[in-house]
Each structure stands twice: as C-alpha cells, then as structure tokens.
Amino acid sequence: MAQSLLAFLKSQSREAYQSFLREIEAITPQEALYHKHPHWPGQTWGIGQDGSIAGIVYHVAAWKQASLPLLRGEEAVSPMEHPEILPPPSISWPEICSWYREVGAAWCDQLEQLQESDIERNCFFFDENPLPLSRVISEIMLHDVQHASQIEYLRQHLRAEKVTS
C-alpha cells in the first residue's frame, strides 16, 4: 500500500530527527567545541555556525525553531532578523542538545497534527517566493540529514587526529 505524501514526510522527518539525536548524544563537550573559530566567515543563512559541532547543532535547532510556526499556519520568524528569539550562541553543549531535542520534538509533534490538505498551503520561508508547506517540511528534514552527515565527518576527523597524535 502506497503512503500518502504527508505520511511519508512525517515518518522521514521523525527518522531524520531521531537520527540526528543519536549522532549528537555520544559527543563530549570537548568534541562539540573542537574547531570552534571566533572569526568563522558569516553566511546569509548560517546562523550559529562557527566551525564546531556545537555550532552545527545550534544552527539546525535555530532553523527548526524558525520553521515551527509554518506548521501551525503562522509566519516564520527569521532568526537572522530577530536573534532575540534564540538562546544566546554561548549556551553550553548540554543546553544546545536540550534545545535541539525540545524544538525537534515540538516540530515532529506539530507535524503529526497536519492534515493532507495542509501540506499544499503556500507559505513564505525567508524568500520572496511562496513554497508549499510540503517543500518546507522536506527541506527541514533534509537539513537534519545534511548536518548529521557533517557531524559524522567531523567526528571521524577527530578520531583520525587522535590516532595520528
């Protein structure tokens, strides 16, 4: 039996969230802050990124939080234009993990409440062009997958450095 698009997005989004959690749960605070760079080059959409795993997790949590209102039919709040909506970037590694865990769970819970007709609703996600909600959901899910891969790469790099030193 074929899944509906919404059922697929729900299951894949929850799996991406849980996979990301598994990836970060084994990371020590020292590993999380390794490669943190005080002068990391800014990027238009790269809020929180500073070269570290902690920066990546902060970034992913920020975008989940920014997109959460869209699932409720509200407007997204830009973390770049309104950084006060986010915790300060200086929060500790356990606090960053807790924030990601909470906002990710809220995101998945809100996603579960959507109906099939909701996912084609157009919304604006920091762009002048409207996107169907299904695309936003897909982008946030893929965002988790992309950054979980980056974290795994950085963890492998750390292990390789330990072996050679």
mmCIF file of C-alpha atoms in Angstrom:
data_model
loop_
_atom_site.group_PDB
_atom_site.id
_atom_site.type_symbol
_atom_site.label_atom_id
_atom_site.label_comp_id
_atom_site.label_asym_id
_atom_site.label_seq_id
_atom_site.Cartn_x
_atom_site.Cartn_y
_atom_site.Cartn_z
ATOM 1 C CA MET A 1 0.000 0.000 0.000
ATOM 2 C CA ALA A 2 1.409 3.374 -1.014
ATOM 3 C CA GLN A 3 1.937 6.034 1.623
ATOM 4 C CA SER A 4 0.487 9.484 1.206
ATOM 5 C CA LEU A 5 2.971 12.329 0.820
ATOM 6 C CA LEU A 6 2.122 13.590 4.295
ATOM 7 C CA ALA A 7 2.604 10.150 5.874
ATOM 8 C CA PHE A 8 5.963 9.880 4.109
ATOM 9 C CA LEU A 9 7.065 13.348 5.272
ATOM 10 C CA LYS A 10 6.007 12.574 8.837
ATOM 11 C CA SER A 11 7.890 9.284 9.016
ATOM 12 C CA GLN A 12 11.018 10.608 7.299
ATOM 13 C CA SER A 13 11.078 13.792 9.379
ATOM 14 C CA ARG A 14 10.798 11.852 12.629
ATOM 15 C CA GLU A 15 13.540 9.449 11.489
ATOM 16 C CA ALA A 16 15.826 12.347 10.498
ATOM 17 C CA TYR A 17 15.234 13.987 13.892
ATOM 18 C CA GLN A 18 15.925 10.762 15.807
ATOM 19 C CA SER A 19 18.992 10.002 13.691
ATOM 20 C CA PHE A 20 20.371 13.487 14.368
ATOM 21 C CA LEU A 21 19.774 12.962 18.104
ATOM 22 C CA ARG A 22 21.651 9.651 18.023
ATOM 23 C CA GLU A 23 24.518 11.387 16.250
ATOM 24 C CA ILE A 24 24.915 14.121 18.873
ATOM 25 C CA GLU A 25 24.250 12.119 22.046
ATOM 26 C CA ALA A 26 27.693 10.479 22.094
ATOM 27 C CA ILE A 27 29.604 13.727 21.623
ATOM 28 C CA THR A 28 31.560 15.132 24.573
ATOM 29 C CA PRO A 29 31.609 18.873 25.296
ATOM 30 C CA GLN A 30 35.256 18.959 24.210
ATOM 31 C CA GLU A 31 34.445 17.307 20.889
ATOM 32 C CA ALA A 32 31.449 19.596 20.417
ATOM 33 C CA LEU A 33 33.595 22.714 20.685
ATOM 34 C CA TYR A 34 36.603 21.409 18.772
ATOM 35 C CA HIS A 35 37.353 23.553 15.707
ATOM 36 C CA LYS A 36 35.237 26.433 17.044
ATOM 37 C CA HIS A 37 36.552 29.502 15.298
ATOM 38 C CA PRO A 38 35.844 33.007 16.663
ATOM 39 C CA HIS A 39 36.113 34.548 13.189
ATOM 40 C CA TRP A 40 34.168 31.954 11.214
ATOM 41 C CA PRO A 41 33.007 33.594 7.978
ATOM 42 C CA GLY A 42 29.386 34.662 8.146
ATOM 43 C CA GLN A 43 26.832 33.255 5.754
ATOM 44 C CA THR A 44 23.397 34.601 4.937
ATOM 45 C CA TRP A 45 21.628 31.522 6.308
ATOM 46 C CA GLY A 46 24.424 30.122 8.510
ATOM 47 C CA ILE A 47 23.257 31.337 11.906
ATOM 48 C CA GLY A 48 25.166 29.710 14.749
ATOM 49 C CA GLN A 49 27.787 28.029 12.599
ATOM 50 C CA ASP A 50 31.328 28.554 13.822
ATOM 51 C CA GLY A 51 33.230 25.505 12.564
ATOM 52 C CA SER A 52 32.271 23.324 15.533
ATOM 53 C CA ILE A 53 29.785 20.525 16.025
ATOM 54 C CA ALA A 54 28.080 22.666 18.678
ATOM 55 C CA GLY A 55 27.664 25.408 16.062
ATOM 56 C CA ILE A 56 26.101 22.962 13.624
ATOM 57 C CA VAL A 57 23.597 21.716 16.210
ATOM 58 C CA TYR A 58 22.758 25.295 17.229
ATOM 59 C CA HIS A 59 22.210 26.121 13.540
ATOM 60 C CA VAL A 60 19.897 23.132 12.967
ATOM 61 C CA ALA A 61 17.887 23.906 16.121
ATOM 62 C CA ALA A 62 17.547 27.561 15.057
ATOM 63 C CA TRP A 63 16.087 26.602 11.677
ATOM 64 C CA LYS A 64 13.693 24.089 13.214
ATOM 65 C CA GLN A 65 12.513 26.777 15.619
ATOM 66 C CA ALA A 66 12.193 29.335 12.806
ATOM 67 C CA SER A 67 10.084 26.986 10.690
ATOM 68 C CA LEU A 68 7.876 25.672 13.501
ATOM 69 C CA PRO A 69 5.267 28.469 13.145
ATOM 70 C CA LEU A 70 4.742 27.480 9.495
ATOM 71 C CA LEU A 71 3.392 24.113 10.621
ATOM 72 C CA ARG A 72 0.768 25.993 12.647
ATOM 73 C CA GLY A 73 -0.208 28.192 9.696
ATOM 74 C CA GLU A 74 1.640 31.222 11.072
ATOM 75 C CA GLU A 75 4.509 33.238 9.630
ATOM 76 C CA ALA A 76 8.062 32.112 10.188
ATOM 77 C CA VAL A 77 10.242 34.322 12.369
ATOM 78 C CA SER A 78 13.653 34.978 10.846
ATOM 79 C CA PRO A 79 16.465 34.094 13.246
ATOM 80 C CA MET A 80 18.769 36.413 11.286
ATOM 81 C CA GLU A 81 16.479 39.401 11.669
ATOM 82 C CA HIS A 82 15.301 38.507 15.189
ATOM 83 C CA PRO A 83 18.187 36.780 17.002
ATOM 84 C CA GLU A 84 16.442 37.511 20.312
ATOM 85 C CA ILE A 85 14.082 34.595 19.620
ATOM 86 C CA LEU A 86 17.017 32.195 20.035
ATOM 87 C CA PRO A 87 19.126 31.240 23.025
ATOM 88 C CA PRO A 88 22.476 33.048 23.084
ATOM 89 C CA PRO A 89 25.141 31.275 20.999
ATOM 90 C CA SER A 90 27.257 30.980 24.157
ATOM 91 C CA ILE A 91 24.976 28.372 25.769
ATOM 92 C CA SER A 92 26.688 25.167 26.852
ATOM 93 C CA TRP A 93 26.808 21.949 24.857
ATOM 94 C CA PRO A 94 24.234 20.195 27.080
ATOM 95 C CA GLU A 95 21.923 23.220 26.700
ATOM 96 C CA ILE A 96 22.309 23.181 22.907
ATOM 97 C CA CYS A 97 21.458 19.450 22.843
ATOM 98 C CA SER A 98 18.463 20.022 25.104
ATOM 99 C CA TRP A 99 17.239 22.885 22.915
ATOM 100 C CA TYR A 100 17.535 20.755 19.768
ATOM 101 C CA ARG A 101 15.759 17.857 21.500
ATOM 102 C CA GLU A 102 12.877 20.121 22.633
ATOM 103 C CA VAL A 103 12.384 22.076 19.418
ATOM 104 C CA GLY A 104 12.745 18.918 17.323
ATOM 105 C CA ALA A 105 10.150 17.071 19.392
ATOM 106 C CA ALA A 106 7.779 20.062 19.163
ATOM 107 C CA TRP A 107 8.365 20.190 15.408
ATOM 108 C CA CYS A 108 7.577 16.480 14.977
ATOM 109 C CA ASP A 109 4.521 16.748 17.250
ATOM 110 C CA GLN A 110 3.181 19.712 15.267
ATOM 111 C CA LEU A 111 3.856 17.850 12.026
ATOM 112 C CA GLU A 112 1.739 14.938 13.302
ATOM 113 C CA GLN A 113 -1.245 17.294 13.628
ATOM 114 C CA LEU A 114 -1.231 18.281 9.954
ATOM 115 C CA GLN A 115 -3.871 17.076 7.527
ATOM 116 C CA GLU A 116 -3.208 16.131 3.905
ATOM 117 C CA SER A 117 -4.765 19.400 2.706
ATOM 118 C CA ASP A 118 -2.342 21.451 4.844
ATOM 119 C CA ILE A 119 0.807 20.432 3.024
ATOM 120 C CA GLU A 120 -0.020 22.262 -0.194
ATOM 121 C CA ARG A 121 -0.686 25.519 1.647
ATOM 122 C CA ASN A 122 1.727 28.157 0.379
ATOM 123 C CA CYS A 123 3.967 29.866 2.874
ATOM 124 C CA PHE A 124 6.957 32.162 2.826
ATOM 125 C CA PHE A 125 10.149 30.779 4.293
ATOM 126 C CA PHE A 126 12.544 33.732 4.154
ATOM 127 C CA ASP A 127 12.178 34.151 0.443
ATOM 128 C CA GLU A 128 10.010 36.289 -1.788
ATOM 129 C CA ASN A 129 8.560 33.231 -3.472
ATOM 130 C CA PRO A 130 5.857 31.163 -1.805
ATOM 131 C CA LEU A 131 6.596 27.488 -1.219
ATOM 132 C CA PRO A 132 4.145 24.705 -0.489
ATOM 133 C CA LEU A 133 4.425 23.572 3.113
ATOM 134 C CA SER A 134 5.383 20.102 1.845
ATOM 135 C CA ARG A 135 8.584 21.602 0.394
ATOM 136 C CA VAL A 136 9.430 23.374 3.641
ATOM 137 C CA ILE A 137 8.910 20.144 5.587
ATOM 138 C CA SER A 138 11.111 18.283 3.120
ATOM 139 C CA GLU A 139 13.831 20.958 3.317
ATOM 140 C CA ILE A 140 13.914 20.860 7.135
ATOM 141 C CA MET A 141 14.063 17.053 7.099
ATOM 142 C CA LEU A 142 16.934 17.113 4.596
ATOM 143 C CA HIS A 143 18.619 19.824 6.679
ATOM 144 C CA ASP A 144 18.825 17.356 9.591
ATOM 145 C CA VAL A 145 20.257 14.677 7.293
ATOM 146 C CA GLN A 146 22.831 17.004 5.721
ATOM 147 C CA HIS A 147 24.115 18.325 9.029
ATOM 148 C CA ALA A 148 24.126 14.901 10.706
ATOM 149 C CA SER A 149 26.471 13.855 7.898
ATOM 150 C CA GLN A 150 28.704 16.847 8.584
ATOM 151 C CA ILE A 151 28.821 15.934 12.257
ATOM 152 C CA GLU A 152 29.782 12.343 11.441
ATOM 153 C CA TYR A 153 32.540 13.631 9.173
ATOM 154 C CA LEU A 154 33.887 15.910 11.925
ATOM 155 C CA ARG A 155 33.767 13.043 14.430
ATOM 156 C CA GLN A 156 35.763 10.852 12.025
ATOM 157 C CA HIS A 157 38.244 13.690 11.574
ATOM 158 C CA LEU A 158 38.627 13.988 15.360
ATOM 159 C CA ARG A 159 39.231 10.228 15.684
ATOM 160 C CA ALA A 160 41.847 10.366 12.923
ATOM 161 C CA GLU A 161 43.634 13.265 14.619
ATOM 162 C CA LYS A 162 43.726 11.326 17.914
ATOM 163 C CA VAL A 163 45.244 8.303 16.187
ATOM 164 C CA THR A 164 47.990 10.320 14.471
ATOM 165 C CA SER A 165 48.931 12.389 17.516
#
